[in-house]
XYZ file of C-alpha atoms in Angstrom:
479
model
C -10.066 -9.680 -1.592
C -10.847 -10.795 -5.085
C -14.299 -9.135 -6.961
C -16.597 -11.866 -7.906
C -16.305 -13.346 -11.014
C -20.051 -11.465 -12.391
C -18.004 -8.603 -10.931
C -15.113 -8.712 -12.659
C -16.861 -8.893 -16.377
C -17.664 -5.452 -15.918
C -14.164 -3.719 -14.433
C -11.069 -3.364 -15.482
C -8.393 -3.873 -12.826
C -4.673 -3.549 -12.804
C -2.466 -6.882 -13.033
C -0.275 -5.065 -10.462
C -0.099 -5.564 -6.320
C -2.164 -3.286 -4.659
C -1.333 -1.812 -1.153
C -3.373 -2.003 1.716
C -3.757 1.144 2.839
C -2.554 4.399 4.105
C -2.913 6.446 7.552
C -2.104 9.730 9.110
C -3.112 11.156 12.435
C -2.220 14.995 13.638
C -2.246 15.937 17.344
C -2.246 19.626 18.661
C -2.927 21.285 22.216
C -4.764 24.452 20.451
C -8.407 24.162 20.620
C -8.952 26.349 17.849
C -6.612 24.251 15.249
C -8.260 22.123 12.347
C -7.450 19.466 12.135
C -10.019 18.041 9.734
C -8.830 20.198 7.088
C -5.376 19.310 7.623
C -6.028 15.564 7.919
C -8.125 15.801 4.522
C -4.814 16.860 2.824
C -2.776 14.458 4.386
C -4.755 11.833 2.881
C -4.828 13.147 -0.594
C -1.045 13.339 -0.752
C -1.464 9.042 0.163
C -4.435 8.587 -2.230
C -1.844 6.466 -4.220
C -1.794 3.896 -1.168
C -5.871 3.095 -1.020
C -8.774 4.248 -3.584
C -11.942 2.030 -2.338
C -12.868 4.256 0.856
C -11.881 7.227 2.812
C -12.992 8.367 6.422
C -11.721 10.860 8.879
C -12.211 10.477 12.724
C -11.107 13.873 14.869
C -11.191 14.499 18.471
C -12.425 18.424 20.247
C -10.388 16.863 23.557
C -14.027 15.624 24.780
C -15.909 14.155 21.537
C -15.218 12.208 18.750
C -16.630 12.911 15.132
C -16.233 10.852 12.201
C -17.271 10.695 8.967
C -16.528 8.295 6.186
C -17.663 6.294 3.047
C -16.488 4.689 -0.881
C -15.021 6.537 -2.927
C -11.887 9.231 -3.343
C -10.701 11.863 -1.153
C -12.445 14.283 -2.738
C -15.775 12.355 -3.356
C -16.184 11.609 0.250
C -15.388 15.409 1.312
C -16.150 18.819 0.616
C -15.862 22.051 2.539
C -19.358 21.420 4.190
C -18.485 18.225 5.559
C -15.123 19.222 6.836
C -16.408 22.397 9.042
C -18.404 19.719 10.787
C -15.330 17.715 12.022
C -14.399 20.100 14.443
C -11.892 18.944 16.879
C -7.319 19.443 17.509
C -6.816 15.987 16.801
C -7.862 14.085 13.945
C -6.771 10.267 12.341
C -7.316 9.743 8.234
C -6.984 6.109 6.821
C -7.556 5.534 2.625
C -8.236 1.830 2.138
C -7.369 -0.655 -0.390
C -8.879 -3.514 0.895
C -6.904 -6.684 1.483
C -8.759 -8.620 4.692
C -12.271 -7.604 4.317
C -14.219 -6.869 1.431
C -14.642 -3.628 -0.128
C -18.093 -2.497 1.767
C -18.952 0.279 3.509
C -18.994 -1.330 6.872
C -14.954 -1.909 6.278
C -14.428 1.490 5.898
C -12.273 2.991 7.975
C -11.380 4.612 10.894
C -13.259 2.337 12.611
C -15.049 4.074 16.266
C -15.593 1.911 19.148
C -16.604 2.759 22.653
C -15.029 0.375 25.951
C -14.406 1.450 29.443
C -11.845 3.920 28.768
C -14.528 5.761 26.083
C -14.093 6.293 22.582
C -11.150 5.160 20.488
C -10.613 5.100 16.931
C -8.485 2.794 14.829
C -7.056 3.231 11.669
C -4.749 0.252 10.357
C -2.505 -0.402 7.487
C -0.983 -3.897 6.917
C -2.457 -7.437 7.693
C -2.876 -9.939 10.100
C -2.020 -13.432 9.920
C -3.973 -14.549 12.801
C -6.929 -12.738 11.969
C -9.165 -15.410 11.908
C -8.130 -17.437 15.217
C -7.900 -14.319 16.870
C -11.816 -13.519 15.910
C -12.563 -16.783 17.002
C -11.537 -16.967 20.314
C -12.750 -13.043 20.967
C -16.217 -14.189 19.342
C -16.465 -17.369 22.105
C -15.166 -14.606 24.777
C -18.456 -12.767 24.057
C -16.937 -10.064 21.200
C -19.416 -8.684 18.837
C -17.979 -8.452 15.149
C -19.583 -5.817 12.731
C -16.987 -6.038 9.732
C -15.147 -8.656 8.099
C -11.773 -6.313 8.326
C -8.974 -7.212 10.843
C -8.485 -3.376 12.348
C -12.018 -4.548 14.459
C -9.964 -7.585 15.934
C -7.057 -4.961 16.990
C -9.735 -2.969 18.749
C -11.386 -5.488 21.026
C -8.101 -6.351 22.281
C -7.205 -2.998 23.423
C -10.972 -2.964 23.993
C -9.894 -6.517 26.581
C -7.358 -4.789 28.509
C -8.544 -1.124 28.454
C -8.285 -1.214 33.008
C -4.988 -0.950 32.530
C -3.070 2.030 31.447
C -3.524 3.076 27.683
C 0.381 2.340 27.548
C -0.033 -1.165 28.848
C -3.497 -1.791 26.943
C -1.738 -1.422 23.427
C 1.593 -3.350 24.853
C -0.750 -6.349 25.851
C -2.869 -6.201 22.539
C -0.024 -6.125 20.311
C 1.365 -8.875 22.107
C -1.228 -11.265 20.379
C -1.129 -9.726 17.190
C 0.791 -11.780 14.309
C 1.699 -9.762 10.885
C 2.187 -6.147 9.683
C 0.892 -3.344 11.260
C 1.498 -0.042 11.017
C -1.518 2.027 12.959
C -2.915 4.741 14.150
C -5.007 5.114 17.545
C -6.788 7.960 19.247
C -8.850 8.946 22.337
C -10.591 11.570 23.338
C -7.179 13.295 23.991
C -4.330 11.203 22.837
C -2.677 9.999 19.706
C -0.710 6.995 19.063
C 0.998 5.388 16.445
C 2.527 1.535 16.561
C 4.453 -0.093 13.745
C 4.979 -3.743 14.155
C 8.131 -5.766 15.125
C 9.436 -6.101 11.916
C 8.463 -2.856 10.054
C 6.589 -4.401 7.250
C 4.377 -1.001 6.883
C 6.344 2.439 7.068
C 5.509 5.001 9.380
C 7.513 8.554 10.077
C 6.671 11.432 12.731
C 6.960 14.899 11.597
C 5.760 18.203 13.011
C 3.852 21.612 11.877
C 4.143 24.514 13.977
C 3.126 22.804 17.227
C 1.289 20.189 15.372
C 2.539 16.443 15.622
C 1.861 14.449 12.721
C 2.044 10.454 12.243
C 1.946 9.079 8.442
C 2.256 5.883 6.318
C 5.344 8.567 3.834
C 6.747 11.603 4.335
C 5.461 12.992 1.447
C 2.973 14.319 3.419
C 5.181 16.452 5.267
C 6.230 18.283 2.202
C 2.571 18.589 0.975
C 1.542 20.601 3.465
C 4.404 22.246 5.008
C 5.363 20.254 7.615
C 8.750 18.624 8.692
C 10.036 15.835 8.475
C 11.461 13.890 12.102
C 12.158 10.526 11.706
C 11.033 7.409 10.853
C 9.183 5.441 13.556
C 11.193 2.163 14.702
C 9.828 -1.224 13.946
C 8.359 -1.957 17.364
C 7.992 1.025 18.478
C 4.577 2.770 20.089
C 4.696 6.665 19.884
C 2.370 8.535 22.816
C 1.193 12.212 21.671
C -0.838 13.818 24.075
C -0.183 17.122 26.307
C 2.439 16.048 27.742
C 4.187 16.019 24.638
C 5.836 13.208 22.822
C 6.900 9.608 24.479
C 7.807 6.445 23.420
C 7.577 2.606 24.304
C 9.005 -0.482 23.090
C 7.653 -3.880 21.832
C 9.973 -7.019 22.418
C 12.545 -6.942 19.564
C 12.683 -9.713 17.204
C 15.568 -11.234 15.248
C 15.224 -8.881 12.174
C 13.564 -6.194 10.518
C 11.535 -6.702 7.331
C 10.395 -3.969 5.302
C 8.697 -4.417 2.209
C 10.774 -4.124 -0.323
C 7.533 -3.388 -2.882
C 7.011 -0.145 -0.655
C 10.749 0.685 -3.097
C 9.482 -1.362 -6.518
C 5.800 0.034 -6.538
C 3.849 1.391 -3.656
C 5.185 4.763 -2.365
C 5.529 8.006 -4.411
C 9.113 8.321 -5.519
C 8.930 11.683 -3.201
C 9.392 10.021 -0.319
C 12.084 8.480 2.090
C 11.537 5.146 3.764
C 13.518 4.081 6.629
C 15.928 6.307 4.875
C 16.178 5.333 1.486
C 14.790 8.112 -1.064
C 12.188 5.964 -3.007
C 12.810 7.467 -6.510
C 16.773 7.187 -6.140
C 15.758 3.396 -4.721
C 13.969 3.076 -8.467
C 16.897 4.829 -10.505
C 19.584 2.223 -9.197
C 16.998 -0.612 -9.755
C 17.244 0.743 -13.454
C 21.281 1.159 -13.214
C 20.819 -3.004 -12.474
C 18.136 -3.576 -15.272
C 20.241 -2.002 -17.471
C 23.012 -4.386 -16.838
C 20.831 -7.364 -17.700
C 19.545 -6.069 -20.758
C 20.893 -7.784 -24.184
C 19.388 -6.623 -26.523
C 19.313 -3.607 -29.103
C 16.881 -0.457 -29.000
C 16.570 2.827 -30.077
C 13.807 4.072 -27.061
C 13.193 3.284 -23.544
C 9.777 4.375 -22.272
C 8.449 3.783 -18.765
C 4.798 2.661 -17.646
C 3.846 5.648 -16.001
C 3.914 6.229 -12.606
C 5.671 3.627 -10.754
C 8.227 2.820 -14.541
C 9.266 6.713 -14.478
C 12.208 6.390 -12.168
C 13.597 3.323 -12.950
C 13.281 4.168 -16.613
C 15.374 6.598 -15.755
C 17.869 4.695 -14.212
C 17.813 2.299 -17.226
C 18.581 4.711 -20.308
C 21.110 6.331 -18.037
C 23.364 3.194 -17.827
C 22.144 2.228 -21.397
C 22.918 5.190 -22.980
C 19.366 4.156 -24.979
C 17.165 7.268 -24.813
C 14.311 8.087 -22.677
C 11.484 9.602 -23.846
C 7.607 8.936 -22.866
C 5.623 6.756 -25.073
C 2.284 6.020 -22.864
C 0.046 9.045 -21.218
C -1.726 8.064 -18.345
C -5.175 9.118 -17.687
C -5.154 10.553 -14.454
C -8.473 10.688 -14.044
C -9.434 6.888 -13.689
C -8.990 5.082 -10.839
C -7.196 1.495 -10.375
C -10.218 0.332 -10.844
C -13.256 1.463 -13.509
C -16.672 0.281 -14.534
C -17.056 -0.209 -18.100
C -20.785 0.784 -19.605
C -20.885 -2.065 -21.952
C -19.236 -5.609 -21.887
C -17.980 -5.497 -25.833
C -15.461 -2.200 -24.381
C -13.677 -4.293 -22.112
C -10.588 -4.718 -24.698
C -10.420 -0.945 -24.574
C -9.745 -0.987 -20.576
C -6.135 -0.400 -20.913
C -6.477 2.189 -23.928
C -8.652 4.333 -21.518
C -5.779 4.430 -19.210
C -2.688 4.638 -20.923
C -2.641 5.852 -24.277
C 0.452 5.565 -27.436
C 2.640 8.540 -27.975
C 2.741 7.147 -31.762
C 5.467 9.694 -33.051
C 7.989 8.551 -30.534
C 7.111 4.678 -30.966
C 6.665 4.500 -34.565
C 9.329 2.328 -36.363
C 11.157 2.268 -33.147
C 12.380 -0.847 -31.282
C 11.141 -0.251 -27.726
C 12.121 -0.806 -24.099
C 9.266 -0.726 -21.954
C 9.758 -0.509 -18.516
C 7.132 -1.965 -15.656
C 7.629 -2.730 -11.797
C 5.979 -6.285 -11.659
C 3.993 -8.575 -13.852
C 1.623 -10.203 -11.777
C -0.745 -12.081 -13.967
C 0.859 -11.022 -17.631
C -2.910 -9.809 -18.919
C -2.294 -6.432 -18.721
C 1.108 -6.745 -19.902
C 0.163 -8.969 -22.865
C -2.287 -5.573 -23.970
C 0.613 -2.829 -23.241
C 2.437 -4.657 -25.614
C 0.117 -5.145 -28.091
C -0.713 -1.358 -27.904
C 2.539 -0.322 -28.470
C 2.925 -2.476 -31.575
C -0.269 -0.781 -33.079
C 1.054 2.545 -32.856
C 3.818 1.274 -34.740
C 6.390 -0.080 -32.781
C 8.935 -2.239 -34.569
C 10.027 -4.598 -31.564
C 9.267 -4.293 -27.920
C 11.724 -5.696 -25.348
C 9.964 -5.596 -21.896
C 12.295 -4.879 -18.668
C 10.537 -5.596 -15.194
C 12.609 -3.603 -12.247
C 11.599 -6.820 -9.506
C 12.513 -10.354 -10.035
C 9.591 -12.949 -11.037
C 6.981 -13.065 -8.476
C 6.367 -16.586 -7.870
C 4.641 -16.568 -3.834
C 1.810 -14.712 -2.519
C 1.953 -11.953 0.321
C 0.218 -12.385 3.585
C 1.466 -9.235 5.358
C -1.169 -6.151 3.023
C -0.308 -6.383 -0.627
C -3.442 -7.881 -2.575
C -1.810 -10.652 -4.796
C -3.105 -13.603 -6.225
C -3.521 -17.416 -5.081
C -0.183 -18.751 -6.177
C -1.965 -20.266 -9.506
C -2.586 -16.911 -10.400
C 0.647 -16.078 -10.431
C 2.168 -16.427 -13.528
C 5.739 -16.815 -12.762
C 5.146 -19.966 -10.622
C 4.045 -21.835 -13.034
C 5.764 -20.427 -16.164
C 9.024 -19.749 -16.935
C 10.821 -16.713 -18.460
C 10.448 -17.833 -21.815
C 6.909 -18.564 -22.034
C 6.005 -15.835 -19.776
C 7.820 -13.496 -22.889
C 5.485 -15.596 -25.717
C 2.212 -15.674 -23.122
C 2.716 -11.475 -23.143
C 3.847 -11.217 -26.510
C 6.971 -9.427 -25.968
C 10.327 -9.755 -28.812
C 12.367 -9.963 -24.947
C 11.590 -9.926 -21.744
C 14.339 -9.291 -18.977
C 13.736 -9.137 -15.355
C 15.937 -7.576 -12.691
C 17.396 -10.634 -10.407
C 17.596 -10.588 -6.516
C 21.395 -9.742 -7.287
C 20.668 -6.623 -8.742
C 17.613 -6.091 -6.593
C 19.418 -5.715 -3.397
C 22.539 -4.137 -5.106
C 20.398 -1.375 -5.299
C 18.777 -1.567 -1.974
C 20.637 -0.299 1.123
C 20.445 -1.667 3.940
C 19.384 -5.248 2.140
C 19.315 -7.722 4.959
C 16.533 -4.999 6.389
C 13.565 -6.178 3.577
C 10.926 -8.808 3.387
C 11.445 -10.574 -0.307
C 8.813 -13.396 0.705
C 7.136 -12.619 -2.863
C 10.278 -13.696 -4.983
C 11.498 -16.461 -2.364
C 8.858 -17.562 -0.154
C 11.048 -17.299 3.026
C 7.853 -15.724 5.099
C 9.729 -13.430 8.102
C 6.673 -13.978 9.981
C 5.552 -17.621 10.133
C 2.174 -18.173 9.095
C 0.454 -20.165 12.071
C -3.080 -19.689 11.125
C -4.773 -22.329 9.631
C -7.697 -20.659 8.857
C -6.404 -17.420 8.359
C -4.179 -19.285 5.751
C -7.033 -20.620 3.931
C -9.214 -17.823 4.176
C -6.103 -15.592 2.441
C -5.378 -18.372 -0.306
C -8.989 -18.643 -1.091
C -10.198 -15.058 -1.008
C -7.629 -12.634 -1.772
């Protein structure tokens, strides 16, 4: 959801897509295992996928105890907080918001109480029938308390909670339109559902006798779990002590992954759907590479997403790679400036000129996306202050000329400056001596299996058809 505009005079954001949102959920039968602690991890190895809010929701096999608010991982818990959460069963969920402002009240998990007791929900993706979904609920006699979607999923499975848990989440999912990939828990059961087309990742691992559910696998890795599989688009995953189960929702004609989960989102440590994401980047660079004309003597990446595919690029180039722009790791996506007159500084503050390896150089720079060209217009003009002699800037995804309706936080279309502008004055708008971007040829050269991903951003051919008139509105108007 966009920041009001008295809002946005005093941040700095990045002209990049942001993600939704990312979940994990841990289920064990030992009623001595913490799973608080180990949840708390799991969500710092996915602080890349939300920074606004963090909350943790675990289960003792009786009670549920959660405990969430703004901020980072490690603002919004310490060691005090954690030996509270006592329970062998625990969901985590770091949000970026996309439906729903960024408030408190949208934090999530989200805790409800219907017939069956206490569930929590923990969601990552969007809805594009949000709105005539909350509608008809609110006419039905449902009480709303946020403005995020994740509320709408639980009154549904709140609606049909007589019937079997199983058949509760088949029937609620039924009405749901859009990506979801979520976590829900009882008072002794986990469950994870990805939606028909597989817009959001999810994978099942294990640790010890621990099951775990998460939005990447890096989390396995992080704290010594394994790695299963991937969960199937469509598919609902049972954990409870019976063990492991699965269910089915009606197939549809095709999956559609997004393909920015590759380009941006996910750390390059992890596999999706299994593709490794940083060998995903380094063949995106192979293709860049292919498409670049020009002359140069450097290729530097814009740290962290550009590392891999800047790879990729001086590897086919044969131009070297070296790094020309530190990032400081200790500022968020998103930072409050003290005073208005700093606000050119924003970009300084986060990524600051290696001048010895730029100086007299001519420079490849290489980014995932320009979005709006603003912040791309100030890299630029940073690197030619420390003394760059030309600046050719490659961009590993082709233009992005339609906005997303399935989690990533993108502009109205206006906003967008490749649907209104072409190459050329996009190059002149951000000030760069080229500007090359990699085409859907070389795009899904590099991405195996291609007919598997959602490219609605570069194409506008929507997988799932956006019904929802006042969703539609609220999305164009708001995000």
């Amino acid at each position: 959801m966009m920041k009001s505009d008295a809002v946005r005079d005093y941040l700095i954001l990045e002209d990049q897509q942001e993600e939704a949102c990312g979940v994990f959920g841990i289920y064990s039968n030992d009623p001595d295992f913490e799973a608080a602690t180990l949840t708390y991890l799991g969500l710092y190895a996915l602080q890349h996928r939300g920074q606004e809010s963090a909350g943790i929701v675990v289960s003792d096999g009786q009670h549920l105890s959660i405990h969430k608010n703004m901020g980072l991982v490690s603002q919004v818990f310490n060691r005090d907080i954690l030996e509270q959460l006592k329970g062998r069963i625990g969901i985590g969920h770091v949000r970026y918001s996309t439906t729903g402002s960024s408030l408190f009240a949208n934090a999530q998990p989200l805790a409800a109480r219907c017939s069956r007791g206490m569930m929590a929900v923990a969601h990552n993706g969007n809805l594009v029938n949000t709105e005539s979904l909350r509608i008809r609920l609110q006419n039905e006699g449902s009480v709303f308390q946020t403005t995020t979607d994740t509320e709408v999923i639980i009154n549904l499975i709140a609606r049909h909670s007589r019937d079997s848990l199983p058949n509760a989440i088949i029937k609620a999912t039924a009405e749901l339109k859009g990506s979801y990939s979520s976590l829900i828990m009882t008072k002794d059961t986990l469950i994870g559902v990805r939606d028909p087309y597989g817009v959001r990742p999810m994978c099942l691992g294990k640790l010890s006798n621990a099951y775990i559910l998460a939005s990447e696998s890096c989390v396995f890795s992080s704290i010594g779990a394994r790695f299963i599989r991937d969960v199937e688009p469509g598919e609902i995953i049972f954990i409870d002590n019976d063990g492991v189960r699965s269910y089915h929702l009606p197939k549809v004609n095709r999956r559609a992954l997004c393909v920015f989960e590759y380009i941006y989102f996910a750390r390059p440590d992890s596999n999706i759907d299994g593709i490794n994401v940083h060998l995903a980047r380094k063949a995106m660079g192979n293709e860049l590479a292919k498409l670049f004309k020009g002359e140069a003597d450097v290729v530097i990446p814009v740290p962290d997403s550009g590392v891999s595919t800047a790879i990729g690029f001086a590897e086919t180039s044969g131009i070297p790679y070296d790094i020309g722009l530190i990032k400081n790791t200790y500022v968020g996506r998103t930072f409050i400036q003290p005073q208005q007159e700093l606000r050119d500084l924003g970009v300084r503050i986060k990524l600051n000129p290696v001048e010895s390896v730029l100086r007299g150089k001519r420079v490849v720079i290489i980014d995932d996306t320009i979005v709006r060209g603003t912040t791309s217009g100030k890299i630029i003009h940073l690197l030619r202050d420390a003394g760059a002699k030309e600046v050719h800037m490659c961009v590993s995804a082709p233009p992005i000329t339609h906005p997303c309706y399935y989690g990533i936080d993108t502009s109205v279309r206006k906003e967008l400056i490749a649907s209104s502008h072409s190459i050329e004055e996009i190059r002149r708008y951000i000030g760069a001596d080229s500007l090359t971007y990699l085409n859907m040829e070389g795009l899904l050269q590099a991405m195996v299996p291609k007919e598997e991903l959602c490219l609605a951003c570069f194409n506008g051919e929507y997988p799932i058809e956006i019904q929802d008139e006042h969703n539609d509105k609220y999305l164009l108007e708001e995000r």
